[in-house]
Amino acid sequence: MLKKIAFIFLLFEAVMAFSQKDSVVKFNRKEEIVYDGKRYRKYNNYLTFGFGKGFVDVRRIDQNFINADFQFHLQKQYFQVGLYMSGDDFLRNNNIQGHVCYGYRIEKNKFNLAGFAGPSYSYFVLTKYDKAGDPYPEINNVIGAYASVQAIYKLKYDVGIGIEIFGDISGLQKMAGGRIIFYFSGAYRGIKRGYKANPK
């Protein structure tokens, strides 16, 4: 297990090192845009959370998912750290998964598109039966691979709602599904002084 965790950290460090090949001179972390009379940071972090349904190959019925993800940037490169719970019913979980991903993001005034992929860790319980037919819990934990794609419509520049398609594959289980997600960005910097929406 320690070797697997060390490998994941080394992989993450390699991706970060590769991402730094972009010219540092071209990156301005304080670069802003003006939209609807307000100033917003071009390179910003954002939070998403939501709920949905999905298929899991080791379960008898479709599962309900609740997730939370934090998307952040290092210079121009975006990363995602998050987790989700799934179970037969909402908040009745039999699976908890965490992931650390590298991603690509396109942000415009009215929408935000992004995709992420990276390693995951899942902890889940399956119901097994002994020779007498009595049920007992089997606890599993496994390293896997996770990927997701987000499409968000912005109600305001820094607040929105959208959908997310996701999948997670490991040697013990495979899952895929869709979620409705809510989007909150930290881009807002304040009112633009002297701004005129329709200058004459």
mmCIF file of C-alpha atoms in Angstrom:
data_model
loop_
_atom_site.group_PDB
_atom_site.id
_atom_site.type_symbol
_atom_site.label_atom_id
_atom_site.label_comp_id
_atom_site.label_asym_id
_atom_site.label_seq_id
_atom_site.Cartn_x
_atom_site.Cartn_y
_atom_site.Cartn_z
ATOM 1 C CA MET A 1 0.000 0.000 0.000
ATOM 2 C CA LEU A 2 2.800 2.444 0.877
ATOM 3 C CA LYS A 3 4.450 1.771 -2.493
ATOM 4 C CA LYS A 4 1.179 2.581 -4.282
ATOM 5 C CA ILE A 5 0.762 5.840 -2.353
ATOM 6 C CA ALA A 6 4.380 6.790 -3.057
ATOM 7 C CA PHE A 7 3.857 6.063 -6.753
ATOM 8 C CA ILE A 8 0.788 8.332 -6.838
ATOM 9 C CA PHE A 9 2.708 11.193 -5.221
ATOM 10 C CA LEU A 10 5.612 10.734 -7.655
ATOM 11 C CA LEU A 11 3.185 10.742 -10.574
ATOM 12 C CA PHE A 12 1.562 13.932 -9.264
ATOM 13 C CA GLU A 13 4.970 15.600 -8.854
ATOM 14 C CA ALA A 14 5.923 14.597 -12.408
ATOM 15 C CA VAL A 15 2.740 16.167 -13.801
ATOM 16 C CA MET A 16 3.412 19.354 -11.831
ATOM 17 C CA ALA A 17 6.985 19.515 -13.106
ATOM 18 C CA PHE A 18 5.795 19.018 -16.678
ATOM 19 C CA SER A 19 3.195 21.768 -16.251
ATOM 20 C CA GLN A 20 5.888 24.272 -15.313
ATOM 21 C CA LYS A 21 7.366 24.129 -18.833
ATOM 22 C CA ASP A 22 5.054 26.990 -19.868
ATOM 23 C CA SER A 23 6.825 30.342 -19.753
ATOM 24 C CA VAL A 24 6.536 31.931 -16.314
ATOM 25 C CA VAL A 25 6.912 35.371 -17.904
ATOM 26 C CA LYS A 26 3.616 34.993 -19.777
ATOM 27 C CA PHE A 27 1.692 34.132 -16.619
ATOM 28 C CA ASN A 28 0.208 36.947 -14.551
ATOM 29 C CA ARG A 29 -1.708 35.598 -11.553
ATOM 30 C CA LYS A 30 -3.351 38.999 -11.002
ATOM 31 C CA GLU A 31 -4.651 39.280 -14.575
ATOM 32 C CA GLU A 32 -8.300 40.357 -14.576
ATOM 33 C CA ILE A 33 -11.247 40.731 -16.903
ATOM 34 C CA VAL A 34 -14.221 43.104 -16.618
ATOM 35 C CA TYR A 35 -17.742 41.689 -16.981
ATOM 36 C CA ASP A 36 -21.007 43.464 -16.178
ATOM 37 C CA GLY A 37 -19.168 46.276 -14.399
ATOM 38 C CA LYS A 38 -17.255 43.938 -12.088
ATOM 39 C CA ARG A 39 -13.657 42.752 -11.975
ATOM 40 C CA TYR A 40 -12.877 39.014 -12.021
ATOM 41 C CA ARG A 41 -9.600 37.144 -11.740
ATOM 42 C CA LYS A 42 -8.782 35.318 -14.989
ATOM 43 C CA TYR A 43 -6.993 32.464 -13.259
ATOM 44 C CA ASN A 44 -9.239 31.393 -10.393
ATOM 45 C CA ASN A 45 -10.131 28.439 -8.224
ATOM 46 C CA TYR A 46 -13.639 27.012 -7.920
ATOM 47 C CA LEU A 47 -15.725 24.595 -5.890
ATOM 48 C CA THR A 48 -18.322 22.168 -7.220
ATOM 49 C CA PHE A 49 -20.707 19.866 -5.395
ATOM 50 C CA GLY A 50 -23.740 17.927 -6.469
ATOM 51 C CA PHE A 51 -25.682 14.684 -6.668
ATOM 52 C CA GLY A 52 -26.642 12.096 -9.259
ATOM 53 C CA LYS A 53 -27.027 8.451 -10.180
ATOM 54 C CA GLY A 54 -24.747 5.849 -11.675
ATOM 55 C CA PHE A 55 -23.982 2.242 -12.474
ATOM 56 C CA VAL A 56 -21.623 0.105 -10.352
ATOM 57 C CA ASP A 57 -20.829 -3.377 -11.630
ATOM 58 C CA VAL A 58 -20.651 -4.991 -8.155
ATOM 59 C CA ARG A 59 -24.080 -3.672 -7.056
ATOM 60 C CA ARG A 60 -27.536 -5.054 -7.753
ATOM 61 C CA ILE A 61 -29.167 -1.646 -8.301
ATOM 62 C CA ASP A 62 -28.096 1.784 -9.586
ATOM 63 C CA GLN A 63 -26.361 3.889 -6.964
ATOM 64 C CA ASN A 64 -26.937 7.454 -5.735
ATOM 65 C CA PHE A 65 -23.882 9.740 -5.652
ATOM 66 C CA ILE A 66 -23.013 12.869 -3.675
ATOM 67 C CA ASN A 67 -19.746 14.663 -4.506
ATOM 68 C CA ALA A 68 -17.602 17.673 -3.622
ATOM 69 C CA ASP A 69 -14.568 18.825 -5.630
ATOM 70 C CA PHE A 70 -12.111 21.685 -5.310
ATOM 71 C CA GLN A 71 -10.528 22.798 -8.589
ATOM 72 C CA PHE A 72 -7.389 24.919 -8.260
ATOM 73 C CA HIS A 73 -4.622 26.207 -10.492
ATOM 74 C CA LEU A 74 -0.841 26.289 -10.347
ATOM 75 C CA GLN A 75 0.042 29.002 -12.826
ATOM 76 C CA LYS A 76 -1.991 28.076 -15.942
ATOM 77 C CA GLN A 77 -2.441 24.404 -15.045
ATOM 78 C CA TYR A 78 -5.586 23.132 -13.313
ATOM 79 C CA PHE A 79 -5.932 20.341 -10.761
ATOM 80 C CA GLN A 80 -8.809 18.748 -8.894
ATOM 81 C CA VAL A 81 -9.027 17.268 -5.405
ATOM 82 C CA GLY A 82 -12.315 15.721 -4.366
ATOM 83 C CA LEU A 83 -14.379 12.888 -3.030
ATOM 84 C CA TYR A 84 -17.775 11.301 -3.407
ATOM 85 C CA MET A 85 -20.025 8.900 -1.550
ATOM 86 C CA SER A 86 -22.359 6.400 -3.176
ATOM 87 C CA GLY A 87 -25.023 4.029 -1.927
ATOM 88 C CA ASP A 88 -28.435 2.524 -2.546
ATOM 89 C CA ASP A 89 -29.961 5.760 -1.187
ATOM 90 C CA PHE A 90 -28.637 9.309 -0.735
ATOM 91 C CA LEU A 91 -26.527 9.658 2.443
ATOM 92 C CA ARG A 92 -26.612 5.868 2.912
ATOM 93 C CA ASN A 93 -23.154 5.147 1.628
ATOM 94 C CA ASN A 94 -21.436 1.845 0.935
ATOM 95 C CA ASN A 95 -18.566 3.426 -1.019
ATOM 96 C CA ILE A 96 -16.288 6.414 -0.390
ATOM 97 C CA GLN A 97 -13.849 7.527 -3.078
ATOM 98 C CA GLY A 98 -11.180 10.234 -3.167
ATOM 99 C CA HIS A 99 -9.217 11.462 -6.186
ATOM 100 C CA VAL A 100 -6.401 13.818 -7.230
ATOM 101 C CA CYS A 101 -6.548 14.826 -10.901
ATOM 102 C CA TYR A 102 -4.921 16.949 -13.566
ATOM 103 C CA GLY A 103 -7.267 18.835 -15.890
ATOM 104 C CA TYR A 104 -8.019 21.199 -18.719
ATOM 105 C CA ARG A 105 -10.404 24.149 -18.371
ATOM 106 C CA ILE A 106 -12.144 26.559 -20.756
ATOM 107 C CA GLU A 107 -13.844 29.490 -19.019
ATOM 108 C CA LYS A 108 -16.034 32.076 -20.747
ATOM 109 C CA ASN A 109 -18.465 34.715 -19.490
ATOM 110 C CA LYS A 110 -21.469 32.386 -19.625
ATOM 111 C CA PHE A 111 -20.043 28.871 -19.351
ATOM 112 C CA ASN A 112 -17.266 26.786 -17.837
ATOM 113 C CA LEU A 113 -16.051 23.544 -19.443
ATOM 114 C CA ALA A 114 -13.481 21.261 -17.832
ATOM 115 C CA GLY A 115 -12.158 17.722 -17.853
ATOM 116 C CA PHE A 116 -10.038 15.956 -15.218
ATOM 117 C CA ALA A 117 -8.299 12.590 -14.867
ATOM 118 C CA GLY A 118 -6.063 11.009 -12.260
ATOM 119 C CA PRO A 119 -5.602 8.319 -9.595
ATOM 120 C CA SER A 120 -8.296 7.457 -7.070
ATOM 121 C CA TYR A 121 -8.635 5.563 -3.815
ATOM 122 C CA SER A 122 -11.879 3.741 -2.944
ATOM 123 C CA TYR A 123 -13.050 2.239 0.344
ATOM 124 C CA PHE A 124 -16.226 0.169 0.020
ATOM 125 C CA VAL A 125 -18.240 -2.617 1.630
ATOM 126 C CA LEU A 126 -19.867 -5.580 -0.131
ATOM 127 C CA THR A 127 -22.376 -8.020 1.346
ATOM 128 C CA LYS A 128 -21.154 -11.619 1.147
ATOM 129 C CA TYR A 129 -22.686 -14.887 2.338
ATOM 130 C CA ASP A 130 -21.054 -17.722 4.217
ATOM 131 C CA LYS A 131 -21.708 -21.439 3.634
ATOM 132 C CA ALA A 132 -24.720 -21.325 5.948
ATOM 133 C CA GLY A 133 -26.252 -18.510 3.897
ATOM 134 C CA ASP A 134 -25.724 -15.837 6.539
ATOM 135 C CA PRO A 135 -24.625 -12.380 5.297
ATOM 136 C CA TYR A 136 -21.388 -10.721 6.382
ATOM 137 C CA PRO A 137 -19.642 -7.498 5.299
ATOM 138 C CA GLU A 138 -16.525 -7.628 3.126
ATOM 139 C CA ILE A 139 -14.401 -4.476 3.384
ATOM 140 C CA ASN A 140 -12.333 -3.496 0.340
ATOM 141 C CA ASN A 141 -9.918 -0.703 -0.512
ATOM 142 C CA VAL A 142 -8.309 -0.226 -3.890
ATOM 143 C CA ILE A 143 -6.356 2.213 -6.056
ATOM 144 C CA GLY A 144 -8.050 3.083 -9.347
ATOM 145 C CA ALA A 145 -8.315 5.656 -12.119
ATOM 146 C CA TYR A 146 -10.922 8.436 -12.172
ATOM 147 C CA ALA A 147 -12.078 10.812 -14.930
ATOM 148 C CA SER A 148 -14.815 13.448 -15.214
ATOM 149 C CA VAL A 149 -16.122 16.062 -17.649
ATOM 150 C CA GLN A 150 -18.006 19.192 -16.488
ATOM 151 C CA ALA A 151 -20.311 21.513 -18.439
ATOM 152 C CA ILE A 152 -21.549 24.485 -16.397
ATOM 153 C CA TYR A 153 -23.871 27.349 -17.316
ATOM 154 C CA LYS A 154 -23.097 30.501 -15.340
ATOM 155 C CA LEU A 155 -26.039 32.271 -13.696
ATOM 156 C CA LYS A 156 -23.495 34.929 -12.732
ATOM 157 C CA TYR A 157 -19.831 35.011 -13.681
ATOM 158 C CA ASP A 158 -18.854 33.195 -10.476
ATOM 159 C CA VAL A 159 -22.010 31.138 -9.754
ATOM 160 C CA GLY A 160 -23.497 28.434 -11.962
ATOM 161 C CA ILE A 161 -25.180 25.069 -12.385
ATOM 162 C CA GLY A 162 -24.342 22.223 -14.736
ATOM 163 C CA ILE A 163 -23.823 18.540 -15.336
ATOM 164 C CA GLU A 164 -20.864 16.246 -14.789
ATOM 165 C CA ILE A 165 -20.187 12.847 -16.353
ATOM 166 C CA PHE A 166 -17.745 10.637 -14.447
ATOM 167 C CA GLY A 167 -16.210 7.190 -14.281
ATOM 168 C CA ASP A 168 -13.935 5.244 -11.959
ATOM 169 C CA ILE A 169 -12.157 1.992 -12.825
ATOM 170 C CA SER A 170 -10.206 -0.329 -10.540
ATOM 171 C CA GLY A 171 -9.408 -4.006 -10.287
ATOM 172 C CA LEU A 172 -12.337 -4.579 -7.899
ATOM 173 C CA GLN A 173 -15.148 -2.412 -9.278
ATOM 174 C CA LYS A 174 -16.164 -0.208 -12.187
ATOM 175 C CA MET A 175 -18.590 2.689 -12.005
ATOM 176 C CA ALA A 176 -19.939 5.459 -14.212
ATOM 177 C CA GLY A 177 -22.726 8.001 -14.021
ATOM 178 C CA GLY A 178 -23.882 11.582 -14.176
ATOM 179 C CA ARG A 179 -24.484 14.337 -11.633
ATOM 180 C CA ILE A 180 -26.079 17.763 -11.360
ATOM 181 C CA ILE A 181 -23.433 20.080 -9.918
ATOM 182 C CA PHE A 182 -23.359 23.585 -8.464
ATOM 183 C CA TYR A 183 -20.448 25.906 -9.260
ATOM 184 C CA PHE A 184 -18.906 28.607 -7.054
ATOM 185 C CA SER A 185 -15.807 30.469 -8.225
ATOM 186 C CA GLY A 186 -13.396 32.685 -6.314
ATOM 187 C CA ALA A 187 -12.899 34.986 -9.310
ATOM 188 C CA TYR A 188 -14.694 38.108 -7.995
ATOM 189 C CA ARG A 189 -12.374 41.037 -7.205
ATOM 190 C CA GLY A 190 -14.735 44.008 -6.853
ATOM 191 C CA ILE A 191 -16.566 46.750 -8.748
ATOM 192 C CA LYS A 192 -14.815 48.303 -11.747
ATOM 193 C CA ARG A 193 -14.565 52.030 -11.048
ATOM 194 C CA GLY A 194 -15.612 54.305 -13.884
ATOM 195 C CA TYR A 195 -17.176 51.443 -15.828
ATOM 196 C CA LYS A 196 -19.961 52.359 -18.273
ATOM 197 C CA ALA A 197 -22.050 49.537 -19.736
ATOM 198 C CA ASN A 198 -23.080 51.558 -22.794
ATOM 199 C CA PRO A 199 -20.618 54.421 -23.250
ATOM 200 C CA LYS A 200 -21.763 57.185 -25.609
#
